[in-house]
Amino acid sequence: MLENKEILESIDVNGEPPTDETAKQYYYMVKAANYVEEESKEAGRKLTYFVQNFGCQMNARDAEKLSGVLKKIGYEEAFDENADFVIYNTCTVRENANLKVYGRLGYLNGVKKKNSHMKIGLCGCMMQEPEVVEKIKKSYRHVDLIFGTHNVFKLAELLVTMYESKRTVIDIWKDTDKIVEDLPMERKYKFKSGTNIMFGCNNFCSYCIVPYVRGRERSRNPKDIIREIEKLVGDGVVEVMLLGQNVNSYGKTLDEPMSFAELLQEVEKIEGLERIRFMTSHPKDLSDELIEVMANSKKICRHLHLPLQSGSSKILKDMNRRYDKEKYLALAKKIRNAIPDISLTTDIIIGFPGETEEDFQDTMDVVRQVEFDNAFTFIYSKRTGTPAAVMENQVPEDVAKDRFNRLLKEVQAIARKRAAVYENTVQEILVEETNEQDPEMVTGRMSNNMLVHFKGGADLIGTLQKVKLKECKGFYYLGEM
Ligand code: 5AD
Ligand code: SF4
């Protein structure tokens, strides 16, 4: 691998761009840095950037990649939209995510009128929808740069095009099999980090837009993953979150296939790494091998996020989830038996087309039987282009809302009960930040992902501490070191 420094030294900006993609992007970073410097001189100050992230952990990781490039070319980070370069990294999994972006774009128009140096960029899942890009071209002409989920690595090159063309630059790819390694990243936390292990999704759950906007499943080479984590650990990271839309099918498309459980065992060997998390698991692909590896591991956290979506076998079939109620229940039981202290969390969609009260009761039944430690509940949102959007029997909003409220009440009551079982035990906590309300306190996480607040100073951030959990406050604990 070429180290960044070596790449930078070998670049001749007056020559042709290199053919190797990583080197090529560094070439454009050098070029972009010149433009930023010029503009900064004109403005008489350092230029600033602000990346606003919407959506999931995948997007959060992409935002770190965007920040990495922007810092490298000379922008300084700002913490609100009064910046010279504002990027919205969008989400489109539910419609309200889209509406939020349009609202903010309207507001940005006014901000831009007051700052002649300001540029606005849009990227992420929403930009992979052609109707969205059409709408922005027509109604939000103050946007300077639009790109998608497949070419985030190209930011430096796109910025150079933007500076040179002085018009809106749009570059959306339909799909890609490209994975570009070794680009700069600016991590939000010093001590923990996400790492992509795969991109895209092949499952086509009938309600979900992700396979259309994130493309086909492709796994990163295990060597690249391990090398990245080793580097992170060398940089002070003690907890890593392996990211993929469906981590349980990791490795199937590699030249030398490898299972997710095998990858986890390799990651476990990394010295200095203390905790391993991963997101998200699809129940249909969760293997016995994985359960065994988790049960025997010292580093894999006691937390499994296992989206249920619905408890009704009929709805699950229409959702194209490829498991039924019984199979999910059996799986949950197997996991709880093998790893008794595991925290099981889930996602549930209410109001999927055709959902009857009886189907809903099946969902409630699974919730009561499994006793999820936490559940993210969503009202079904129609996404144009997905099979479910044209299904008959769309559920009226008031019916869905009523079910949603009943579900939420049940979920919260169970989560409270489950949370309380750790009272008076001593747990290992990774300290994450100074407490927002009380600067004498810090906030950290248990292995099972629950938050704990206790007395302590900022010097503890990033360390593991043994903490006695004194009082459960519903969804978090007050403790004592
Ligand atoms: N409507 C509502 N919720 C959805 N999710 C995905 N697509 C939709 C949709 N169209 C939820 C699923 C998924 C989570 C990330 O978002 O529960 O697990
Ligand atoms: Fe969407 Fe299903 Fe893929 Fe998850 S597994 S991203 S819900 S299609």
Short mmCIF file of C-alpha atoms and ligand atoms in Angstrom, two decimals:
data_model
loop_
_atom_site.label_atom_id
_atom_site.label_comp_id
_atom_site.label_asym_id
_atom_site.label_seq_id
_atom_site.Cartn_x
_atom_site.Cartn_y
_atom_site.Cartn_z
CA MET A 1 0.00 0.00 0.00
CA LEU A 2 1.10 3.52 -0.69
CA GLU A 3 1.09 5.66 2.42
CA ASN A 4 -0.63 9.03 1.99
CA LYS A 5 2.64 10.88 2.22
CA GLU A 6 4.25 8.79 -0.50
CA ILE A 7 1.26 9.28 -2.74
CA LEU A 8 1.32 13.02 -2.21
CA GLU A 9 5.03 13.27 -2.96
CA SER A 10 4.68 11.31 -6.17
CA ILE A 11 1.96 13.58 -7.55
CA ASP A 12 2.60 16.04 -10.35
CA VAL A 13 -0.47 18.28 -10.57
CA ASN A 14 0.60 19.63 -13.92
CA GLY A 15 0.69 16.16 -15.41
CA GLU A 16 -2.10 13.76 -16.26
CA PRO A 17 -4.09 12.22 -13.38
CA PRO A 18 -2.74 8.80 -12.25
CA THR A 19 -4.72 5.71 -13.27
CA ASP A 20 -4.80 4.09 -9.81
CA GLU A 21 -8.05 5.38 -8.27
CA THR A 22 -6.63 6.18 -4.82
CA ALA A 23 -3.64 8.03 -6.29
CA LYS A 24 -5.96 9.81 -8.70
CA GLN A 25 -8.09 11.13 -5.86
CA TYR A 26 -4.99 12.40 -4.03
CA TYR A 27 -4.00 14.16 -7.25
CA TYR A 28 -7.37 15.93 -7.23
CA MET A 29 -7.01 16.74 -3.54
CA VAL A 30 -3.80 18.63 -4.32
CA LYS A 31 -5.57 20.48 -7.14
CA ALA A 32 -8.63 21.22 -5.01
CA ALA A 33 -6.37 22.48 -2.20
CA ASN A 34 -5.00 25.11 -4.59
CA TYR A 35 -8.49 26.35 -5.40
CA VAL A 36 -9.44 26.44 -1.72
CA GLU A 37 -6.30 28.41 -0.93
CA GLU A 38 -7.04 30.91 -3.69
CA GLU A 39 -10.58 31.42 -2.53
CA SER A 40 -9.48 31.65 1.08
CA LYS A 41 -7.11 34.48 0.12
CA GLU A 42 -9.95 36.26 -1.64
CA ALA A 43 -12.17 35.89 1.40
CA GLY A 44 -9.37 36.96 3.73
CA ARG A 45 -10.01 34.04 6.09
CA LYS A 46 -9.95 30.26 6.32
CA LEU A 47 -12.86 28.61 4.54
CA THR A 48 -15.12 26.37 6.60
CA TYR A 49 -17.23 23.28 5.91
CA PHE A 50 -20.22 21.64 7.55
CA VAL A 51 -21.40 18.10 6.80
CA GLN A 52 -24.95 17.44 7.99
CA ASN A 53 -25.65 13.78 8.19
CA PHE A 54 -29.08 12.17 7.90
CA GLY A 55 -29.84 8.49 8.35
CA CYS A 56 -27.96 5.38 9.36
CA GLN A 57 -24.45 4.41 10.50
CA MET A 58 -23.44 3.77 6.89
CA ASN A 59 -24.14 7.41 6.16
CA ALA A 60 -22.30 8.49 9.28
CA ARG A 61 -19.23 6.63 8.03
CA ASP A 62 -19.58 8.23 4.59
CA ALA A 63 -19.76 11.63 6.30
CA GLU A 64 -16.39 10.89 7.93
CA LYS A 65 -14.97 10.22 4.47
CA LEU A 66 -16.33 13.55 3.18
CA SER A 67 -14.89 15.40 6.19
CA GLY A 68 -11.55 13.68 5.67
CA VAL A 69 -11.23 15.02 2.14
CA LEU A 70 -12.50 18.51 3.03
CA LYS A 71 -9.97 18.86 5.87
CA LYS A 72 -7.20 17.55 3.67
CA ILE A 73 -7.83 20.24 1.05
CA GLY A 74 -7.79 23.04 3.60
CA TYR A 75 -11.32 23.57 4.88
CA GLU A 76 -11.86 23.97 8.62
CA GLU A 77 -14.79 22.32 10.31
CA ALA A 78 -17.80 24.46 11.28
CA PHE A 79 -20.66 23.27 13.43
CA ASP A 80 -23.66 24.80 11.71
CA GLU A 81 -24.82 25.95 8.30
CA ASN A 82 -23.00 29.29 8.47
CA ALA A 83 -20.14 27.68 6.59
CA ASP A 84 -18.57 28.13 3.16
CA PHE A 85 -19.28 24.60 2.07
CA VAL A 86 -22.39 22.83 3.36
CA ILE A 87 -23.01 19.20 2.43
CA TYR A 88 -26.20 17.34 3.22
CA ASN A 89 -25.60 13.60 3.25
CA THR A 90 -29.19 12.49 2.74
CA CYS A 91 -31.34 9.47 3.64
CA THR A 92 -34.45 8.26 1.86
CA VAL A 93 -35.51 5.18 3.81
CA ARG A 94 -38.73 6.91 4.89
CA GLU A 95 -40.44 9.87 3.28
CA ASN A 96 -40.05 12.25 6.22
CA ALA A 97 -36.26 12.02 5.78
CA ASN A 98 -36.72 13.54 2.29
CA LEU A 99 -39.08 16.26 3.50
CA LYS A 100 -36.53 17.37 6.09
CA VAL A 101 -33.90 17.91 3.39
CA TYR A 102 -36.20 20.04 1.21
CA GLY A 103 -37.06 22.18 4.24
CA ARG A 104 -33.40 22.77 5.07
CA LEU A 105 -32.54 23.53 1.43
CA GLY A 106 -35.12 26.30 1.38
CA TYR A 107 -33.50 27.82 4.45
CA LEU A 108 -30.00 27.54 2.91
CA ASN A 109 -31.02 29.73 0.00
CA GLY A 110 -31.22 32.71 2.37
CA VAL A 111 -27.89 31.85 4.02
CA LYS A 112 -26.16 31.62 0.63
CA LYS A 113 -27.35 35.06 -0.44
CA LYS A 114 -25.30 36.54 2.42
CA ASN A 115 -22.07 34.68 1.63
CA SER A 116 -20.66 34.89 -1.89
CA HIS A 117 -18.13 32.12 -1.15
CA MET A 118 -20.75 29.63 -0.12
CA LYS A 119 -21.19 26.31 -1.94
CA ILE A 120 -23.87 23.70 -1.32
CA GLY A 121 -23.47 19.98 -1.95
CA LEU A 122 -25.99 17.14 -1.76
CA CYS A 123 -25.17 13.45 -1.65
CA GLY A 124 -26.37 10.18 -0.16
CA CYS A 125 -29.29 7.86 -0.79
CA MET A 126 -31.89 10.44 -1.78
CA MET A 127 -29.74 11.55 -4.73
CA GLN A 128 -29.93 8.05 -6.23
CA GLU A 129 -33.58 8.73 -7.04
CA PRO A 130 -33.93 10.41 -10.45
CA GLU A 131 -37.14 12.28 -9.46
CA VAL A 132 -35.30 13.90 -6.57
CA VAL A 133 -32.47 15.16 -8.76
CA GLU A 134 -35.01 16.54 -11.28
CA LYS A 135 -36.81 18.38 -8.53
CA ILE A 136 -33.60 19.89 -7.17
CA LYS A 137 -32.48 20.98 -10.62
CA LYS A 138 -35.79 22.74 -11.12
CA SER A 139 -36.64 24.17 -7.72
CA TYR A 140 -33.37 24.46 -5.78
CA ARG A 141 -30.99 26.08 -8.21
CA HIS A 142 -28.67 27.31 -5.49
CA VAL A 143 -27.21 23.79 -5.16
CA ASP A 144 -23.66 23.53 -6.60
CA LEU A 145 -22.84 19.83 -6.41
CA ILE A 146 -24.90 16.63 -6.47
CA PHE A 147 -23.48 13.14 -6.20
CA GLY A 148 -24.69 9.77 -4.95
CA THR A 149 -23.80 6.80 -2.77
CA HIS A 150 -21.47 5.06 -5.24
CA ASN A 151 -18.96 7.84 -5.83
CA VAL A 152 -18.35 9.37 -2.40
CA PHE A 153 -14.67 8.56 -2.93
CA LYS A 154 -14.69 11.01 -5.86
CA LEU A 155 -15.39 14.14 -3.80
CA ALA A 156 -12.01 15.79 -4.51
CA GLU A 157 -12.36 15.25 -8.25
CA LEU A 158 -15.93 16.58 -8.21
CA LEU A 159 -14.84 19.66 -6.28
CA VAL A 160 -12.19 20.40 -8.89
CA THR A 161 -14.82 20.10 -11.63
CA MET A 162 -17.09 22.39 -9.61
CA TYR A 163 -14.39 25.04 -9.19
CA GLU A 164 -13.43 24.89 -12.86
CA SER A 165 -16.89 24.79 -14.41
CA LYS A 166 -18.71 27.26 -12.15
CA ARG A 167 -22.03 25.51 -12.78
CA THR A 168 -23.96 22.84 -10.92
CA VAL A 169 -22.04 19.57 -11.13
CA ILE A 170 -24.14 16.40 -11.10
CA ASP A 171 -22.58 12.95 -11.01
CA ILE A 172 -24.81 10.01 -10.07
CA TRP A 173 -23.83 6.40 -10.74
CA LYS A 174 -26.48 3.72 -11.04
CA ASP A 175 -24.33 1.08 -9.39
CA THR A 176 -20.70 0.14 -8.94
CA ASP A 177 -18.48 -2.79 -8.09
CA LYS A 178 -15.68 -0.43 -7.15
CA ILE A 179 -14.31 -0.19 -3.59
CA VAL A 180 -11.64 2.48 -3.21
CA GLU A 181 -9.29 2.03 -0.26
CA ASP A 182 -6.94 4.30 1.70
CA LEU A 183 -8.62 7.66 1.35
CA PRO A 184 -8.54 10.17 4.21
CA MET A 185 -11.18 10.00 6.96
CA GLU A 186 -11.98 12.36 9.77
CA ARG A 187 -13.34 10.39 12.70
CA LYS A 188 -16.00 11.82 14.96
CA TYR A 189 -14.71 9.91 18.02
CA LYS A 190 -11.08 9.20 18.83
CA PHE A 191 -11.73 5.93 20.62
CA LYS A 192 -14.42 4.28 18.51
CA SER A 193 -15.04 3.94 14.83
CA GLY A 194 -17.22 2.30 12.23
CA THR A 195 -15.68 0.20 9.48
CA ASN A 196 -17.54 -0.82 6.34
CA ILE A 197 -17.26 -4.52 5.70
CA MET A 198 -19.72 -4.60 2.84
CA PHE A 199 -21.80 -2.27 0.74
CA GLY A 200 -25.25 -2.58 -0.82
CA CYS A 201 -28.02 -5.10 -0.32
CA ASN A 202 -29.48 -7.93 -2.42
CA ASN A 203 -32.50 -8.73 -0.28
CA PHE A 204 -35.17 -6.55 -1.84
CA CYS A 205 -37.54 -6.53 1.10
CA SER A 206 -40.68 -5.30 -0.63
CA TYR A 207 -41.01 -2.04 1.36
CA CYS A 208 -37.37 -1.04 1.22
CA ILE A 209 -35.63 1.38 -1.11
CA VAL A 210 -32.09 0.58 0.07
CA PRO A 211 -31.25 -2.02 -2.65
CA TYR A 212 -32.20 0.57 -5.29
CA VAL A 213 -30.09 3.38 -3.86
CA ARG A 214 -27.15 1.44 -2.40
CA GLY A 215 -26.75 -1.07 -5.21
CA ARG A 216 -25.75 -4.73 -5.19
CA GLU A 217 -24.04 -6.43 -2.32
CA ARG A 218 -20.23 -6.38 -2.39
CA SER A 219 -17.82 -7.28 0.40
CA ARG A 220 -14.55 -5.63 1.19
CA ASN A 221 -11.48 -7.77 1.11
CA PRO A 222 -10.80 -9.13 4.65
CA LYS A 223 -7.16 -8.03 4.43
CA ASP A 224 -8.24 -4.42 3.80
CA ILE A 225 -10.69 -4.57 6.71
CA ILE A 226 -8.11 -5.97 9.14
CA ARG A 227 -5.48 -3.51 8.01
CA GLU A 228 -7.89 -0.61 8.48
CA ILE A 229 -8.86 -1.75 11.99
CA GLU A 230 -5.20 -2.27 12.95
CA LYS A 231 -4.51 1.26 11.83
CA LEU A 232 -7.49 2.56 13.80
CA VAL A 233 -6.29 0.74 16.92
CA GLY A 234 -2.84 2.25 16.43
CA ASP A 235 -4.64 5.59 16.41
CA GLY A 236 -6.34 5.01 19.78
CA VAL A 237 -9.54 3.21 18.76
CA VAL A 238 -10.69 0.54 21.24
CA GLU A 239 -14.17 -0.18 19.86
CA VAL A 240 -15.04 -0.92 16.28
CA MET A 241 -18.46 -1.30 14.66
CA LEU A 242 -18.48 -3.50 11.55
CA LEU A 243 -21.00 -2.02 9.15
CA GLY A 244 -23.12 -3.58 6.43
CA GLN A 245 -26.78 -3.69 5.42
CA ASN A 246 -26.74 -7.43 5.95
CA VAL A 247 -23.50 -8.45 7.66
CA ASN A 248 -24.52 -12.11 7.86
CA SER A 249 -24.05 -12.53 4.15
CA TYR A 250 -20.53 -11.04 4.28
CA GLY A 251 -17.95 -12.68 2.09
CA LYS A 252 -20.17 -14.63 -0.25
CA THR A 253 -19.03 -12.72 -3.33
CA LEU A 254 -15.31 -12.66 -2.51
CA ASP A 255 -12.83 -14.51 -4.75
CA GLU A 256 -12.01 -16.60 -1.69
CA PRO A 257 -15.36 -16.77 0.12
CA MET A 258 -15.31 -16.21 3.87
CA SER A 259 -18.15 -16.21 6.39
CA PHE A 260 -18.98 -13.31 8.68
CA ALA A 261 -18.21 -15.50 11.70
CA GLU A 262 -14.74 -16.19 10.27
CA LEU A 263 -14.17 -12.48 9.73
CA LEU A 264 -15.17 -11.78 13.34
CA GLN A 265 -12.61 -14.30 14.57
CA GLU A 266 -9.90 -12.53 12.57
CA VAL A 267 -10.93 -9.15 13.96
CA GLU A 268 -10.93 -10.59 17.49
CA LYS A 269 -7.21 -11.36 17.14
CA ILE A 270 -6.28 -7.70 16.74
CA GLU A 271 -4.29 -6.74 19.79
CA GLY A 272 -5.38 -3.58 21.57
CA LEU A 273 -8.90 -3.78 20.22
CA GLU A 274 -11.28 -4.19 23.16
CA ARG A 275 -14.79 -4.24 21.75
CA ILE A 276 -16.42 -5.36 18.52
CA ARG A 277 -19.94 -4.43 17.46
CA PHE A 278 -21.75 -5.03 14.18
CA MET A 279 -24.86 -3.87 12.36
CA THR A 280 -27.21 -5.09 10.83
CA SER A 281 -28.11 -8.79 10.92
CA HIS A 282 -30.81 -10.34 8.78
CA PRO A 283 -32.53 -13.21 10.62
CA LYS A 284 -32.63 -15.40 7.50
CA ASP A 285 -28.82 -15.54 7.30
CA LEU A 286 -27.85 -15.70 10.97
CA SER A 287 -25.80 -18.87 11.36
CA ASP A 288 -25.18 -21.22 14.29
CA GLU A 289 -21.51 -20.60 13.64
CA LEU A 290 -22.03 -16.89 14.39
CA ILE A 291 -23.91 -17.61 17.62
CA GLU A 292 -21.09 -19.88 18.74
CA VAL A 293 -18.40 -17.35 17.88
CA MET A 294 -20.30 -14.65 19.78
CA ALA A 295 -20.83 -16.88 22.81
CA ASN A 296 -17.11 -17.69 23.02
CA SER A 297 -15.82 -14.22 22.31
CA LYS A 298 -14.29 -11.86 24.87
CA LYS A 299 -14.53 -8.84 22.60
CA ILE A 300 -17.82 -9.10 20.72
CA CYS A 301 -20.36 -6.99 22.56
CA ARG A 302 -23.41 -8.51 24.19
CA HIS A 303 -25.77 -6.89 21.74
CA LEU A 304 -27.52 -8.15 18.66
CA HIS A 305 -29.76 -6.02 16.50
CA LEU A 306 -32.08 -8.41 14.72
CA PRO A 307 -34.83 -6.65 12.75
CA LEU A 308 -38.18 -8.44 13.06
CA GLN A 309 -40.20 -6.01 10.87
CA SER A 310 -43.42 -7.94 11.56
CA GLY A 311 -44.56 -10.89 13.67
CA SER A 312 -47.15 -12.06 11.16
CA SER A 313 -46.03 -14.86 8.86
CA LYS A 314 -48.35 -13.60 6.14
CA ILE A 315 -46.98 -10.06 6.29
CA LEU A 316 -43.40 -11.37 6.46
CA LYS A 317 -44.06 -13.29 3.27
CA ASP A 318 -45.43 -10.18 1.56
CA MET A 319 -42.41 -8.26 2.85
CA ASN A 320 -40.16 -10.86 1.18
CA ARG A 321 -38.29 -11.42 4.45
CA ARG A 322 -37.83 -15.16 3.91
CA TYR A 323 -38.54 -16.25 7.51
CA ASP A 324 -41.80 -16.66 9.40
CA LYS A 325 -42.98 -16.03 12.93
CA GLU A 326 -41.98 -19.46 14.21
CA LYS A 327 -38.54 -19.30 12.67
CA TYR A 328 -37.85 -15.90 14.21
CA LEU A 329 -39.05 -17.04 17.64
CA ALA A 330 -36.89 -20.16 17.47
CA LEU A 331 -33.86 -18.13 16.46
CA ALA A 332 -34.34 -15.59 19.25
CA LYS A 333 -34.67 -18.44 21.75
CA LYS A 334 -31.53 -20.13 20.48
CA ILE A 335 -29.57 -16.88 20.81
CA ARG A 336 -30.83 -16.13 24.33
CA ASN A 337 -30.03 -19.68 25.42
CA ALA A 338 -26.50 -19.58 24.03
CA ILE A 339 -25.73 -16.04 25.26
CA PRO A 340 -27.95 -15.36 28.30
CA ASP A 341 -26.67 -11.82 28.92
CA ILE A 342 -27.26 -10.66 25.35
CA SER A 343 -29.35 -7.62 24.62
CA LEU A 344 -31.66 -8.24 21.67
CA THR A 345 -32.95 -5.20 19.83
CA THR A 346 -35.08 -4.92 16.74
CA ASP A 347 -36.83 -2.84 14.07
CA ILE A 348 -40.58 -3.12 13.54
CA ILE A 349 -42.73 -1.65 10.78
CA ILE A 350 -46.39 -0.98 11.51
CA GLY A 351 -49.04 -0.52 8.82
CA PHE A 352 -47.47 -2.51 5.98
CA PRO A 353 -50.09 -2.97 3.19
CA GLY A 354 -52.68 -5.58 4.12
CA GLU A 355 -51.80 -5.62 7.84
CA THR A 356 -54.92 -6.59 9.81
CA GLU A 357 -55.53 -6.36 13.55
CA GLU A 358 -54.77 -10.07 13.70
CA ASP A 359 -51.41 -9.57 11.95
CA PHE A 360 -50.67 -6.77 14.37
CA GLN A 361 -51.48 -9.05 17.31
CA ASP A 362 -48.91 -11.52 15.95
CA THR A 363 -46.32 -8.74 16.11
CA MET A 364 -47.36 -7.93 19.69
CA ASP A 365 -47.10 -11.61 20.52
CA VAL A 366 -43.51 -11.87 19.27
CA VAL A 367 -42.63 -8.68 21.15
CA ARG A 368 -44.00 -10.19 24.37
CA GLN A 369 -42.35 -13.58 23.83
CA VAL A 370 -38.90 -12.34 22.85
CA GLU A 371 -38.89 -9.42 25.31
CA PHE A 372 -36.72 -7.14 23.21
CA ASP A 373 -34.32 -4.98 25.16
CA ASN A 374 -35.20 -2.17 22.80
CA ALA A 375 -37.10 -1.76 19.55
CA PHE A 376 -37.12 0.92 16.90
CA THR A 377 -40.68 1.23 15.65
CA PHE A 378 -41.66 2.81 12.36
CA ILE A 379 -44.90 3.55 10.58
CA TYR A 380 -44.76 2.11 7.08
CA SER A 381 -43.74 4.74 4.54
CA LYS A 382 -44.53 4.22 0.88
CA ARG A 383 -41.39 4.37 -1.28
CA THR A 384 -42.02 4.83 -4.98
CA GLY A 385 -40.45 2.07 -7.06
CA THR A 386 -40.69 -0.63 -4.38
CA PRO A 387 -43.16 -3.54 -4.82
CA ALA A 388 -45.08 -2.63 -1.64
CA ALA A 389 -45.89 0.85 -2.95
CA VAL A 390 -48.34 -0.60 -5.47
CA MET A 391 -49.83 -3.26 -3.19
CA GLU A 392 -53.53 -3.09 -2.49
CA ASN A 393 -54.97 -2.57 0.98
CA GLN A 394 -52.70 0.26 2.10
CA VAL A 395 -53.49 0.73 5.80
CA PRO A 396 -55.23 4.01 6.71
CA GLU A 397 -53.02 6.41 8.65
CA ASP A 398 -55.22 6.56 11.76
CA VAL A 399 -55.30 2.75 12.04
CA ALA A 400 -51.51 2.55 11.68
CA LYS A 401 -51.00 5.32 14.26
CA ASP A 402 -53.27 3.59 16.76
CA ARG A 403 -51.37 0.31 16.37
CA PHE A 404 -48.07 2.14 16.53
CA ASN A 405 -49.01 3.72 19.88
CA ARG A 406 -50.10 0.42 21.35
CA LEU A 407 -46.89 -1.24 20.17
CA LEU A 408 -44.70 1.54 21.54
CA LYS A 409 -46.32 1.27 24.97
CA GLU A 410 -45.67 -2.47 25.08
CA VAL A 411 -42.11 -2.16 23.78
CA GLN A 412 -41.24 0.49 26.36
CA ALA A 413 -42.73 -1.41 29.28
CA ILE A 414 -40.71 -4.49 28.35
CA ALA A 415 -37.52 -2.51 27.76
CA ARG A 416 -37.87 -0.91 31.23
CA LYS A 417 -38.28 -4.29 32.84
CA ARG A 418 -35.32 -5.78 30.95
CA ALA A 419 -33.07 -2.82 31.71
CA ALA A 420 -33.60 -3.08 35.45
CA VAL A 421 -32.04 -6.54 35.79
CA TYR A 422 -28.49 -5.13 35.96
CA GLU A 423 -29.16 -3.03 39.07
CA ASN A 424 -26.40 -3.48 41.66
CA THR A 425 -24.11 -5.39 39.32
CA VAL A 426 -20.65 -4.21 38.31
CA GLN A 427 -20.19 -3.70 34.58
CA GLU A 428 -17.41 -2.63 32.28
CA ILE A 429 -18.21 0.75 30.74
CA LEU A 430 -16.52 2.44 27.81
CA VAL A 431 -16.55 6.14 28.69
CA GLU A 432 -17.71 8.19 25.70
CA GLU A 433 -18.21 11.80 26.74
CA THR A 434 -18.69 14.35 29.46
CA ASN A 435 -22.29 14.33 30.60
CA GLU A 436 -24.38 16.93 28.80
CA GLN A 437 -26.25 18.10 31.91
CA ASP A 438 -23.55 17.76 34.56
CA PRO A 439 -19.87 18.47 33.72
CA GLU A 440 -18.76 16.52 36.83
CA MET A 441 -20.21 13.36 35.31
CA VAL A 442 -19.32 11.22 32.31
CA THR A 443 -21.48 9.03 30.09
CA GLY A 444 -20.47 5.63 28.80
CA ARG A 445 -21.85 2.41 27.38
CA MET A 446 -22.17 -1.10 28.64
CA SER A 447 -21.27 -3.99 26.37
CA ASN A 448 -25.02 -4.42 25.76
CA ASN A 449 -25.18 -0.80 24.52
CA MET A 450 -27.02 0.70 27.54
CA LEU A 451 -25.94 4.13 28.70
CA VAL A 452 -24.52 4.70 32.17
CA HIS A 453 -23.82 8.07 33.82
CA PHE A 454 -21.36 8.36 36.69
CA LYS A 455 -19.06 10.81 38.45
CA GLY A 456 -15.78 11.29 36.64
CA GLY A 457 -13.65 13.67 34.57
CA ALA A 458 -12.97 14.10 30.88
CA ASP A 459 -9.66 12.24 31.28
CA LEU A 460 -11.67 9.00 31.43
CA ILE A 461 -13.04 9.42 27.90
CA GLY A 462 -12.03 6.48 25.73
CA THR A 463 -11.16 4.21 28.68
CA LEU A 464 -12.92 1.12 30.03
CA GLN A 465 -14.00 1.42 33.67
CA LYS A 466 -15.61 -0.93 36.14
CA VAL A 467 -18.78 0.75 37.35
CA LYS A 468 -21.38 -0.30 39.91
CA LEU A 469 -24.88 0.28 38.55
CA LYS A 470 -26.72 1.89 41.44
CA GLU A 471 -30.02 2.94 39.96
CA CYS A 472 -31.90 2.12 36.79
CA LYS A 473 -33.70 5.13 35.37
CA GLY A 474 -35.73 3.31 32.76
CA PHE A 475 -33.42 3.31 29.77
CA TYR A 476 -30.15 4.27 31.44
CA TYR A 477 -28.28 3.80 34.70
CA LEU A 478 -26.72 6.00 37.32
CA GLY A 479 -23.55 4.35 38.58
CA GLU A 480 -20.41 4.72 40.61
CA MET A 481 -16.82 3.88 39.71
N1 5AD B 1 -41.19 2.33 5.86
C1 5AD B 1 -40.96 2.26 7.18
N2 5AD B 1 -39.85 1.76 7.71
C2 5AD B 1 -38.90 1.29 6.86
N3 5AD B 1 -37.70 0.74 7.09
C3 5AD B 1 -37.13 0.45 5.90
N4 5AD B 1 -37.96 0.81 4.89
C4 5AD B 1 -39.07 1.33 5.47
C5 5AD B 1 -40.27 1.87 4.97
N5 5AD B 1 -40.53 1.93 3.67
C6 5AD B 1 -37.18 0.47 8.42
C7 5AD B 1 -36.91 -1.01 8.63
C8 5AD B 1 -35.42 -1.10 8.64
C9 5AD B 1 -35.05 0.25 9.21
C10 5AD B 1 -33.65 0.69 8.98
O1 5AD B 1 -35.95 1.12 8.60
O2 5AD B 1 -37.44 -1.40 9.88
O3 5AD B 1 -34.92 -2.17 9.41
FE1 SF4 B 2 -33.72 -2.96 3.19
FE2 SF4 B 2 -34.22 -5.55 3.63
FE3 SF4 B 2 -31.83 -4.81 2.60
FE4 SF4 B 2 -32.43 -4.25 5.17
S1 SF4 B 2 -32.22 -6.30 4.28
S2 SF4 B 2 -31.53 -2.84 3.66
S3 SF4 B 2 -34.65 -3.84 5.07
S4 SF4 B 2 -33.84 -4.60 1.62
#
